[in-house]
Short mmCIF file of C-alpha atoms in Angstrom, two decimals:
data_model
loop_
_atom_site.label_atom_id
_atom_site.label_comp_id
_atom_site.label_asym_id
_atom_site.label_seq_id
_atom_site.Cartn_x
_atom_site.Cartn_y
_atom_site.Cartn_z
CA MET V 1020 112.14 99.21 101.58
CA ARG V 1021 113.67 96.30 99.86
CA PHE V 1022 111.74 94.49 97.34
CA LEU V 1023 113.32 91.08 96.17
CA PHE V 1024 112.60 88.37 93.57
CA LEU V 1025 111.58 84.73 94.01
CA VAL V 1026 114.57 82.42 93.58
CA ILE V 1027 113.51 78.87 92.93
CA VAL V 1028 115.84 76.03 92.01
CA VAL V 1029 113.97 73.71 89.68
CA ILE V 1030 114.75 71.17 87.01
CA SER V 1031 114.05 72.80 83.64
CA THR V 1032 112.87 69.54 82.12
CA ILE V 1033 110.31 68.80 84.81
CA THR V 1034 107.86 66.13 83.68
CA PRO V 1035 104.06 66.48 83.91
CA SER V 1036 103.90 63.65 86.44
CA VAL V 1037 106.42 65.38 88.72
CA ALA V 1038 104.55 68.68 88.39
CA ALA V 1039 101.30 66.97 89.27
CA THR V 1040 102.91 65.45 92.35
CA LEU V 1041 104.20 68.85 93.48
CA ALA V 1042 100.75 70.33 93.05
CA GLN V 1043 99.13 67.51 95.02
CA GLN V 1044 101.67 67.79 97.82
CA THR V 1045 101.22 71.56 98.09
CA GLN V 1046 97.79 72.45 99.41
CA ARG V 1047 98.47 75.04 102.13
CA ILE V 1048 100.60 78.08 101.27
CA ILE V 1049 101.52 81.07 103.41
CA SER V 1050 102.90 84.27 101.87
CA LEU V 1051 105.01 86.57 104.03
CA SER V 1052 105.08 89.71 101.84
CA PRO V 1053 102.60 91.65 99.67
CA HIS V 1054 104.46 91.00 96.42
CA THR V 1055 104.75 87.23 96.98
CA THR V 1056 101.02 87.16 97.74
CA GLU V 1057 100.29 88.93 94.46
CA MET V 1058 102.58 86.59 92.54
CA ALA V 1059 100.92 83.54 94.09
CA TYR V 1060 97.51 84.66 92.87
CA ALA V 1061 98.85 85.48 89.41
CA ALA V 1062 100.36 81.98 89.20
CA GLY V 1063 97.04 80.30 90.04
CA LEU V 1064 97.79 79.52 93.69
CA GLY V 1065 95.12 81.71 95.23
CA ASN V 1066 92.96 78.74 96.23
CA LYS V 1067 95.85 77.32 98.26
CA LEU V 1068 96.76 80.45 100.22
CA VAL V 1069 95.76 80.15 103.87
CA ALA V 1070 97.48 83.25 105.27
CA ALA V 1071 99.51 86.27 104.24
CA SER V 1072 101.39 89.30 105.51
CA ALA V 1073 100.07 92.72 106.40
CA TYR V 1074 99.43 94.96 103.37
CA SER V 1075 98.70 91.98 101.12
CA ASP V 1076 95.88 93.85 99.41
CA TYR V 1077 95.97 92.65 95.80
CA PRO V 1078 94.01 91.05 94.32
CA PRO V 1079 90.95 91.92 96.49
CA ALA V 1080 90.60 88.27 97.51
CA ALA V 1081 93.87 88.62 99.44
CA LEU V 1082 92.16 90.92 101.91
CA GLN V 1083 90.26 87.92 103.27
CA LEU V 1084 93.43 86.03 104.25
CA GLU V 1085 94.55 85.77 107.85
CA ARG V 1086 97.57 88.00 108.70
CA VAL V 1087 100.58 86.20 110.12
CA ALA V 1088 103.42 88.68 109.44
CA ASN V 1089 104.13 92.40 109.62
CA TYR V 1090 107.12 94.75 110.04
CA ARG V 1091 107.54 93.55 113.63
CA GLY V 1092 108.05 89.93 112.64
CA LEU V 1093 106.23 86.64 112.19
CA LYS V 1094 103.46 85.10 114.25
CA MET V 1095 105.32 81.84 114.64
CA GLU V 1096 102.77 79.95 116.72
CA ARG V 1097 99.98 80.77 114.30
CA ILE V 1098 102.07 79.87 111.25
CA LEU V 1099 102.86 76.48 112.72
CA ALA V 1100 99.23 75.94 113.68
CA LEU V 1101 98.19 76.51 110.05
CA LYS V 1102 100.51 73.64 108.96
CA PRO V 1103 101.72 75.11 105.64
CA ASP V 1104 103.21 72.92 102.92
CA LEU V 1105 104.99 75.91 101.41
CA ILE V 1106 105.99 79.40 102.56
CA LEU V 1107 106.79 82.30 100.22
CA ALA V 1108 109.28 84.53 102.07
CA TRP V 1109 110.80 87.94 101.48
CA GLN V 1110 114.57 87.55 101.75
CA GLY V 1111 115.94 90.56 103.56
CA GLY V 1112 112.50 91.68 104.67
CA ASN V 1113 111.36 88.76 106.82
CA PRO V 1114 113.48 87.87 109.88
CA SER V 1115 116.11 85.31 108.89
CA ARG V 1116 116.28 83.68 112.33
CA GLU V 1117 112.58 82.85 112.36
CA LEU V 1118 112.70 81.60 108.78
CA ALA V 1119 115.65 79.37 109.65
CA ARG V 1120 113.62 77.88 112.49
CA LEU V 1121 110.73 77.12 110.12
CA GLU V 1122 113.14 75.40 107.74
CA GLN V 1123 114.54 73.34 110.61
CA LEU V 1124 111.00 72.17 111.28
CA GLY V 1125 110.85 70.82 107.73
CA ILE V 1126 108.73 73.50 106.06
CA ASN V 1127 109.60 74.23 102.43
CA ILE V 1128 110.42 77.93 101.93
CA ILE V 1129 110.83 79.80 98.66
CA TYR V 1130 112.79 83.03 99.05
CA SER V 1131 112.22 86.24 97.09
CA ASN V 1132 115.10 88.08 95.42
CA PRO V 1133 114.35 90.26 92.31
CA LYS V 1134 117.03 90.95 89.73
CA THR V 1135 115.51 91.76 86.33
CA LEU V 1136 112.16 92.41 84.70
CA ALA V 1137 112.54 89.12 82.83
CA ASP V 1138 112.57 87.28 86.15
CA ILE V 1139 108.89 88.09 86.72
CA PRO V 1140 107.52 85.74 84.02
CA LYS V 1141 110.13 83.14 84.98
CA THR V 1142 108.82 83.17 88.54
CA LEU V 1143 105.22 82.85 87.36
CA GLU V 1144 106.13 79.75 85.36
CA GLN V 1145 108.09 78.27 88.26
CA LEU V 1146 105.35 78.89 90.80
CA GLY V 1147 102.87 77.35 88.37
CA GLN V 1148 104.29 73.91 89.10
CA TYR V 1149 102.60 74.09 92.52
CA ALA V 1150 99.21 75.02 91.04
CA ASP V 1151 96.47 72.59 90.10
CA SER V 1152 96.37 74.26 86.68
CA PRO V 1153 99.88 75.31 85.50
CA GLN V 1154 98.29 76.88 82.41
CA THR V 1155 97.23 79.90 84.49
CA ALA V 1156 100.85 80.78 85.27
CA GLN V 1157 102.00 80.00 81.76
CA GLN V 1158 99.40 82.30 80.23
CA ALA V 1159 100.19 85.09 82.70
CA ALA V 1160 103.90 84.77 81.93
CA ALA V 1161 103.31 84.82 78.18
CA GLU V 1162 101.10 87.91 78.45
CA PHE V 1163 103.69 89.70 80.57
CA LYS V 1164 106.43 88.98 78.05
CA ARG V 1165 104.22 90.08 75.16
CA GLN V 1166 103.38 93.42 76.75
CA LEU V 1167 106.96 93.98 77.91
CA GLN V 1168 108.20 93.50 74.35
CA GLN V 1169 105.65 96.00 73.05
CA LEU V 1170 106.77 98.55 75.63
CA LYS V 1171 110.40 97.90 74.75
CA ILE V 1172 109.75 98.66 71.09
CA ALA V 1173 107.77 101.80 71.95
CA ASN V 1174 110.52 103.15 74.19
CA HIS V 1175 113.56 102.04 72.22
CA ASN V 1176 116.45 104.45 71.81
CA GLN V 1177 114.89 107.34 73.72
CA PRO V 1178 117.18 110.17 74.94
CA LYS V 1179 118.42 109.63 78.50
CA ILE V 1180 116.76 111.57 81.33
CA ARG V 1181 118.64 112.16 84.59
CA TYR V 1182 116.42 111.27 87.53
CA PHE V 1183 116.38 110.99 91.30
CA TYR V 1184 114.08 108.46 92.97
CA GLN V 1185 113.26 109.62 96.48
CA LEU V 1186 112.76 106.59 98.69
CA GLY V 1187 111.68 108.12 101.97
CA SER V 1188 112.60 111.54 103.33
CA THR V 1189 113.65 110.97 106.97
CA PRO V 1190 116.27 109.86 106.26
CA LEU V 1191 116.50 110.78 102.59
CA MET V 1192 117.20 107.58 100.67
CA THR V 1193 117.30 106.40 97.10
CA VAL V 1194 118.06 103.29 95.02
CA ALA V 1195 121.25 102.43 93.15
CA ASP V 1196 121.12 100.56 89.86
CA SER V 1197 121.60 97.29 91.75
CA GLY V 1198 118.32 97.65 93.67
CA TRP V 1199 114.67 97.33 92.71
CA PRO V 1200 112.93 99.32 91.11
CA SER V 1201 115.84 100.86 89.17
CA GLN V 1202 115.11 98.34 86.40
CA ILE V 1203 111.87 100.15 85.63
CA PHE V 1204 113.47 103.59 85.31
CA SER V 1205 116.31 102.19 83.21
CA PHE V 1206 113.83 100.45 80.88
CA CYS V 1207 112.26 103.85 80.17
CA GLY V 1208 115.56 105.58 79.46
CA GLY V 1209 116.25 106.87 82.94
CA ASP V 1210 119.80 107.80 84.01
CA ASN V 1211 120.08 107.28 87.77
CA ILE V 1212 122.14 110.04 89.42
CA PHE V 1213 123.13 107.56 92.15
CA ALA V 1214 123.54 104.58 89.84
CA ASN V 1215 126.97 103.53 91.09
CA SER V 1216 126.42 103.81 94.83
CA ARG V 1217 128.00 100.95 96.73
CA ALA V 1218 124.87 100.38 98.79
CA ALA V 1219 121.76 99.18 96.97
CA TYR V 1220 119.64 101.64 98.96
CA PRO V 1221 121.99 104.50 99.93
CA GLN V 1222 121.22 107.30 102.35
CA VAL V 1223 121.97 110.66 100.73
CA ASN V 1224 121.58 114.37 101.46
CA GLN V 1225 119.96 117.19 99.52
CA GLU V 1226 123.26 118.80 98.60
CA GLN V 1227 124.36 115.61 96.83
CA VAL V 1228 121.16 115.63 94.81
CA VAL V 1229 121.56 119.29 93.84
CA VAL V 1230 125.16 118.75 92.70
CA ARG V 1231 124.02 115.92 90.39
CA GLN V 1232 121.14 118.03 88.96
CA PRO V 1233 118.40 115.51 88.11
CA GLN V 1234 115.92 116.58 85.45
CA VAL V 1235 113.17 114.67 87.25
CA ILE V 1236 112.40 113.75 90.85
CA PHE V 1237 110.17 110.74 91.47
CA SER V 1238 108.59 109.75 94.77
CA THR V 1239 105.68 107.64 95.98
CA GLN V 1240 104.82 110.33 98.53
CA PRO V 1241 102.21 113.03 97.78
CA ILE V 1242 103.61 115.73 95.47
CA ASN V 1243 102.99 118.49 98.01
CA THR V 1244 105.11 116.62 100.55
CA THR V 1245 107.95 116.25 98.06
CA LEU V 1246 107.69 119.90 96.99
CA GLN V 1247 107.96 121.05 100.58
CA LEU V 1248 111.15 119.03 101.02
CA TRP V 1249 112.79 120.65 97.98
CA ALA V 1250 111.28 124.16 98.20
CA HIS V 1251 114.53 125.60 99.54
CA TRP V 1252 116.31 124.52 96.35
CA GLN V 1253 113.76 125.75 93.81
CA HIS V 1254 116.25 128.16 92.19
CA GLN V 1255 119.17 125.74 92.12
CA LEU V 1256 117.49 122.45 91.22
CA ILE V 1257 116.37 121.98 87.63
CA ALA V 1258 113.68 119.41 88.45
CA VAL V 1259 112.01 121.78 90.93
CA LYS V 1260 112.40 124.88 88.76
CA GLN V 1261 110.78 123.12 85.78
CA HIS V 1262 108.06 121.43 87.86
CA HIS V 1263 109.29 117.94 87.07
CA ILE V 1264 108.34 116.33 90.38
CA TYR V 1265 106.02 113.34 90.08
CA GLN V 1266 104.26 110.91 92.38
CA LEU V 1267 104.31 107.26 91.34
CA ASN V 1268 102.02 104.41 92.37
CA ALA V 1269 103.93 102.68 95.16
CA ASN V 1270 102.38 99.26 94.71
CA TRP V 1271 102.99 99.16 90.98
CA LEU V 1272 106.55 100.40 91.34
CA ASN V 1273 107.83 98.57 94.39
CA ARG V 1274 106.30 95.13 93.97
CA PRO V 1275 107.95 92.92 91.30
CA THR V 1276 104.72 91.40 89.93
CA PRO V 1277 102.73 91.50 86.68
CA ARG V 1278 101.54 94.99 87.69
CA THR V 1279 105.10 96.16 87.12
CA LEU V 1280 103.89 96.73 83.56
CA LEU V 1281 101.66 99.51 84.88
CA ALA V 1282 104.65 101.10 86.60
CA ILE V 1283 106.62 100.97 83.35
CA LYS V 1284 103.80 102.67 81.46
CA GLN V 1285 103.53 105.38 84.11
CA VAL V 1286 107.27 106.08 84.31
CA CYS V 1287 107.81 105.99 80.54
CA ALA V 1288 104.91 108.39 79.99
CA LEU V 1289 106.37 110.87 82.50
CA PHE V 1290 109.84 110.65 80.97
CA ASN V 1291 108.30 111.29 77.54
CA GLN V 1292 106.48 114.29 78.97
CA VAL V 1293 109.82 115.75 80.07
CA ARG V 1294 111.39 114.97 76.67
CA ASP V 1295 108.55 116.72 74.86
CA GLN V 1296 109.08 119.86 76.95
CA HIS V 1297 112.72 119.93 75.91
#
């Protein structure tokens, strides 16, 4: 699953009057992915959301929004009937043809495309220009940066830990360093055994994993499910032999939002647990 960051072209010296105009002109927002829904609420746009995608479950208020998108596509007729001023789209996840049609109809679309952890507070600040109170986004961004800096200091210069992030099992996939959420593992001192794969989300096989000998295997699937997959290799694979297989919170890990901080805390704590045992 590809999780991408909001790319917004704005003028850095935007004046208060221009910001106020943007906020006044933007009253009806539709979000087409769970992470853009979460970011909209964090930036103070919750009162302007009129619809969202399936699995938009955070914060709890998002559960009350009408659903106009899922893995099958977009409900185009319903989206048009809701007359949005702004759409938050998942680039690579939402169908490009349908998004192009919406743009042709004159609807403003902001696309999502994550790159770094630092982009999360930048997006909050940028989305804040559409909110009635930009201070909400500014405060959320400042708090994210403050906590991220604290975590950076706490995890500075830690010994590297070789890891494999299991993204699905049929087929077996993972994430290269160019794809989200590798940034989280790297922040905590993780050394990705498939870091240099040409594809951002490569399909691999078990033998390739065994050859690279990760010290840790992470997955968002239940631990028992992951253990069953690797049981055959329990004598050859260090991570299995030493019981270093961990389940991570999928929503924290895979959605580039302020809750990414929770994913960092979880991953760093598990890496430190492995370090302590060695």
